[in-house]
Amino acid sequence: MAGWLSRLFSRPRLEEPDSDPFEAAGDRPTVEADALDGLLAEIEQAALSIYARHGLPTTPGDYRRGPGEDGWVFLAERLTPDQKFALALEHPREAGWRFAARNDLGAGDSNIPELVQASAALSGCAWLRARRGAAPAETLSAALRLGALWRDMTHAQALLPDTSLTLTAVDKPARARKKAALPSPSSKSDPEP
């Protein structure tokens, strides 16, 4: 039953006579906020599964990769701009050092488009969470772009081969059908007028 239809036919809840129904109403999250949080968590989970499949870290925070290293090393949950600048001075990019936040790790690997999409989805989710009260047109536009990214990621995952499928040989081969013989070109099959 549709949500509004079920609310229409549901029995009303009995309220306590001494309680004020409007007391602390602003403290309760709205249904829309809960739905948005759930959707953002689902999008993040899809993006993080792509990160995990490609060996990237899934824990939020800042990371570094030294010259000649393959993996990213966790630095801190959050670095201040001063700390980031000090690290960049001590470990220059020209020497092969790389620093990035978790959400940006996939964007650096342009050879794998799904990592770039996953990175954009994680950044989009963080942006929407940070701007809950932003202008509606800007927020809606970002949400639509994020939805398109999510659709592309989940569509790409659906196209991946399913490794649980196994093929087995048939015990008894089916009999081959005999083809009907075609008349030879020299025979006359057309009736004469």
Coordinates of C-alpha atoms in Angstrom, one line a residue:
M1 CA 0.0 0.0 0.0
A2 CA 1.3 3.4 -0.8
G3 CA 2.7 5.4 2.1
W4 CA 0.1 8.1 2.1
L5 CA -2.7 5.5 1.6
S6 CA -1.6 3.4 4.6
R7 CA -1.4 6.6 6.8
L8 CA -4.9 7.5 5.6
F9 CA -6.4 4.1 6.7
S10 CA -4.2 3.5 9.8
R11 CA -5.6 3.9 13.2
P12 CA -4.7 7.1 15.1
R13 CA -2.2 6.7 17.9
L14 CA -3.5 7.6 21.3
E15 CA -1.5 10.4 22.8
E16 CA -0.8 10.8 26.5
P17 CA -3.2 13.5 27.8
D18 CA -0.5 15.3 29.8
S19 CA 2.1 15.4 27.0
D20 CA 2.5 18.3 24.6
P21 CA 2.6 17.0 21.0
F22 CA 4.6 20.1 19.8
E23 CA 7.2 19.9 22.6
A24 CA 10.7 19.3 21.2
A25 CA 9.3 18.7 17.7
G26 CA 12.3 20.5 16.2
D27 CA 14.6 18.0 17.8
R28 CA 13.2 15.0 16.0
P29 CA 14.7 14.3 12.5
T30 CA 12.2 14.6 9.7
V31 CA 11.3 11.6 7.5
E32 CA 13.0 13.2 4.5
A33 CA 16.2 13.7 6.5
D34 CA 16.2 10.0 7.5
A35 CA 15.5 9.0 3.9
L36 CA 18.3 11.1 2.6
D37 CA 20.7 9.8 5.2
G38 CA 19.8 6.2 4.2
L39 CA 20.2 6.9 0.6
L40 CA 23.6 8.6 1.1
A41 CA 24.7 5.7 3.2
E42 CA 23.7 3.3 0.4
I43 CA 25.6 5.3 -2.2
E44 CA 28.7 5.5 0.0
Q45 CA 28.5 1.7 0.6
A46 CA 28.4 1.1 -3.2
A47 CA 31.4 3.4 -3.7
L48 CA 33.4 1.9 -0.8
S49 CA 32.8 -1.6 -2.2
I50 CA 34.5 -0.4 -5.5
Y51 CA 37.3 1.0 -3.4
A52 CA 37.7 -2.3 -1.5
R53 CA 37.6 -4.3 -4.8
H54 CA 40.6 -2.3 -6.1
G55 CA 42.6 -2.4 -2.8
L56 CA 42.0 1.2 -1.7
P57 CA 41.3 2.0 2.0
T58 CA 37.7 2.4 3.1
T59 CA 38.3 4.0 6.5
P60 CA 37.7 7.8 6.4
G61 CA 40.8 9.9 7.0
D62 CA 44.0 11.2 5.4
Y63 CA 46.5 8.9 3.7
R64 CA 50.0 9.1 2.3
R65 CA 51.9 7.0 -0.2
G66 CA 55.7 7.1 -0.3
P67 CA 57.9 6.8 -3.4
G68 CA 57.9 3.2 -4.7
E69 CA 55.1 2.1 -2.3
D70 CA 52.0 0.4 -3.7
G71 CA 49.5 1.0 -0.9
W72 CA 48.2 4.0 1.0
V73 CA 49.2 4.4 4.7
F74 CA 46.7 5.9 7.2
L75 CA 47.9 9.2 8.7
A76 CA 45.0 10.6 10.8
E77 CA 41.3 10.9 10.8
R78 CA 41.6 14.6 10.0
L79 CA 44.6 16.8 9.3
T80 CA 44.5 20.5 9.7
P81 CA 45.6 22.7 6.7
D82 CA 48.8 23.5 8.6
Q83 CA 49.6 19.9 9.1
K84 CA 49.0 19.1 5.5
F85 CA 51.3 22.0 4.4
A86 CA 54.1 20.8 6.8
L87 CA 53.9 17.2 5.4
A88 CA 54.1 18.6 1.8
L89 CA 57.2 20.6 2.8
E90 CA 58.9 17.6 4.4
H91 CA 57.9 15.1 1.7
P92 CA 57.7 16.9 -1.7
R93 CA 55.6 15.6 -4.6
E94 CA 58.7 15.8 -6.9
A95 CA 60.3 13.1 -4.7
G96 CA 57.3 10.8 -5.3
W97 CA 55.2 11.4 -2.1
R98 CA 51.4 11.6 -2.4
F99 CA 48.9 12.7 0.2
A100 CA 45.1 12.5 -0.1
A101 CA 41.9 12.1 1.8
R102 CA 40.0 8.8 1.4
N103 CA 37.3 10.4 -0.8
D104 CA 40.0 11.6 -3.2
L105 CA 42.1 8.4 -3.5
G106 CA 40.1 7.0 -6.5
A107 CA 40.1 10.2 -8.4
G108 CA 43.9 10.0 -8.9
D109 CA 43.7 6.7 -10.9
S110 CA 42.2 7.8 -14.2
N111 CA 43.0 4.4 -15.8
I112 CA 40.0 2.9 -13.9
P113 CA 36.9 4.9 -14.5
E114 CA 34.8 3.2 -11.8
L115 CA 37.3 4.4 -9.2
V116 CA 37.0 8.0 -10.5
Q117 CA 33.2 7.6 -10.2
A118 CA 33.4 6.1 -6.7
S119 CA 35.6 9.0 -5.6
A120 CA 33.1 11.5 -7.0
A121 CA 30.2 9.7 -5.3
L122 CA 32.0 9.8 -1.9
S123 CA 32.8 13.5 -2.3
G124 CA 29.2 14.2 -3.4
C125 CA 27.8 12.5 -0.3
A126 CA 30.1 14.4 1.9
W127 CA 29.2 17.7 0.2
L128 CA 25.5 17.0 0.6
R129 CA 25.8 16.1 4.2
A130 CA 27.8 19.3 4.9
R131 CA 25.2 21.5 3.1
R132 CA 21.9 20.3 4.6
G133 CA 20.6 23.9 4.7
A134 CA 22.1 25.2 1.5
A135 CA 20.1 26.7 -1.3
P136 CA 17.6 24.2 -2.7
A137 CA 18.5 24.6 -6.4
E138 CA 22.2 24.0 -5.7
T139 CA 21.5 21.0 -3.5
L140 CA 19.0 19.5 -5.9
S141 CA 21.5 19.8 -8.8
A142 CA 24.2 18.1 -6.8
A143 CA 21.8 15.4 -5.7
L144 CA 20.8 14.7 -9.3
R145 CA 24.5 14.5 -10.4
L146 CA 25.2 12.2 -7.5
G147 CA 22.2 10.0 -8.4
A148 CA 23.5 9.6 -11.9
L149 CA 26.9 8.6 -10.7
W150 CA 25.3 6.0 -8.4
R151 CA 23.3 4.6 -11.2
D152 CA 26.4 4.3 -13.3
M153 CA 28.3 2.5 -10.5
T154 CA 25.5 0.1 -9.7
H155 CA 24.9 -0.6 -13.4
A156 CA 28.6 -1.4 -13.9
Q157 CA 28.5 -3.7 -10.9
A158 CA 25.5 -5.6 -12.4
L159 CA 27.5 -6.2 -15.6
L160 CA 30.3 -7.9 -13.7
P161 CA 30.4 -11.7 -14.1
D162 CA 28.8 -13.7 -11.4
T163 CA 31.4 -16.1 -10.1
S164 CA 28.8 -18.3 -8.4
L165 CA 27.6 -19.7 -11.7
T166 CA 29.0 -23.2 -12.5
L167 CA 28.5 -25.1 -15.7
T168 CA 28.2 -28.9 -15.8
A169 CA 28.2 -31.3 -18.7
V170 CA 24.9 -32.9 -19.7
D171 CA 24.9 -36.7 -19.0
K172 CA 23.3 -37.7 -22.3
P173 CA 23.7 -35.6 -25.4
A174 CA 20.6 -34.7 -27.3
R175 CA 20.0 -36.5 -30.6
A176 CA 20.8 -34.4 -33.6
R177 CA 17.9 -33.7 -35.9
K178 CA 18.0 -34.8 -39.4
K179 CA 17.7 -32.0 -41.9
A180 CA 15.1 -32.4 -44.6
A181 CA 16.7 -33.0 -47.9
L182 CA 16.3 -30.2 -50.3
P183 CA 15.4 -31.0 -53.9
S184 CA 18.2 -30.9 -56.3
P185 CA 18.3 -28.0 -58.7
S186 CA 17.9 -30.3 -61.7
S187 CA 14.6 -31.7 -60.6
K188 CA 11.4 -30.0 -61.7
S189 CA 9.2 -29.3 -58.7
D190 CA 7.2 -26.6 -60.4
P191 CA 4.0 -27.8 -62.1
E192 CA 3.7 -27.0 -65.8
P193 CA 0.9 -24.7 -66.9

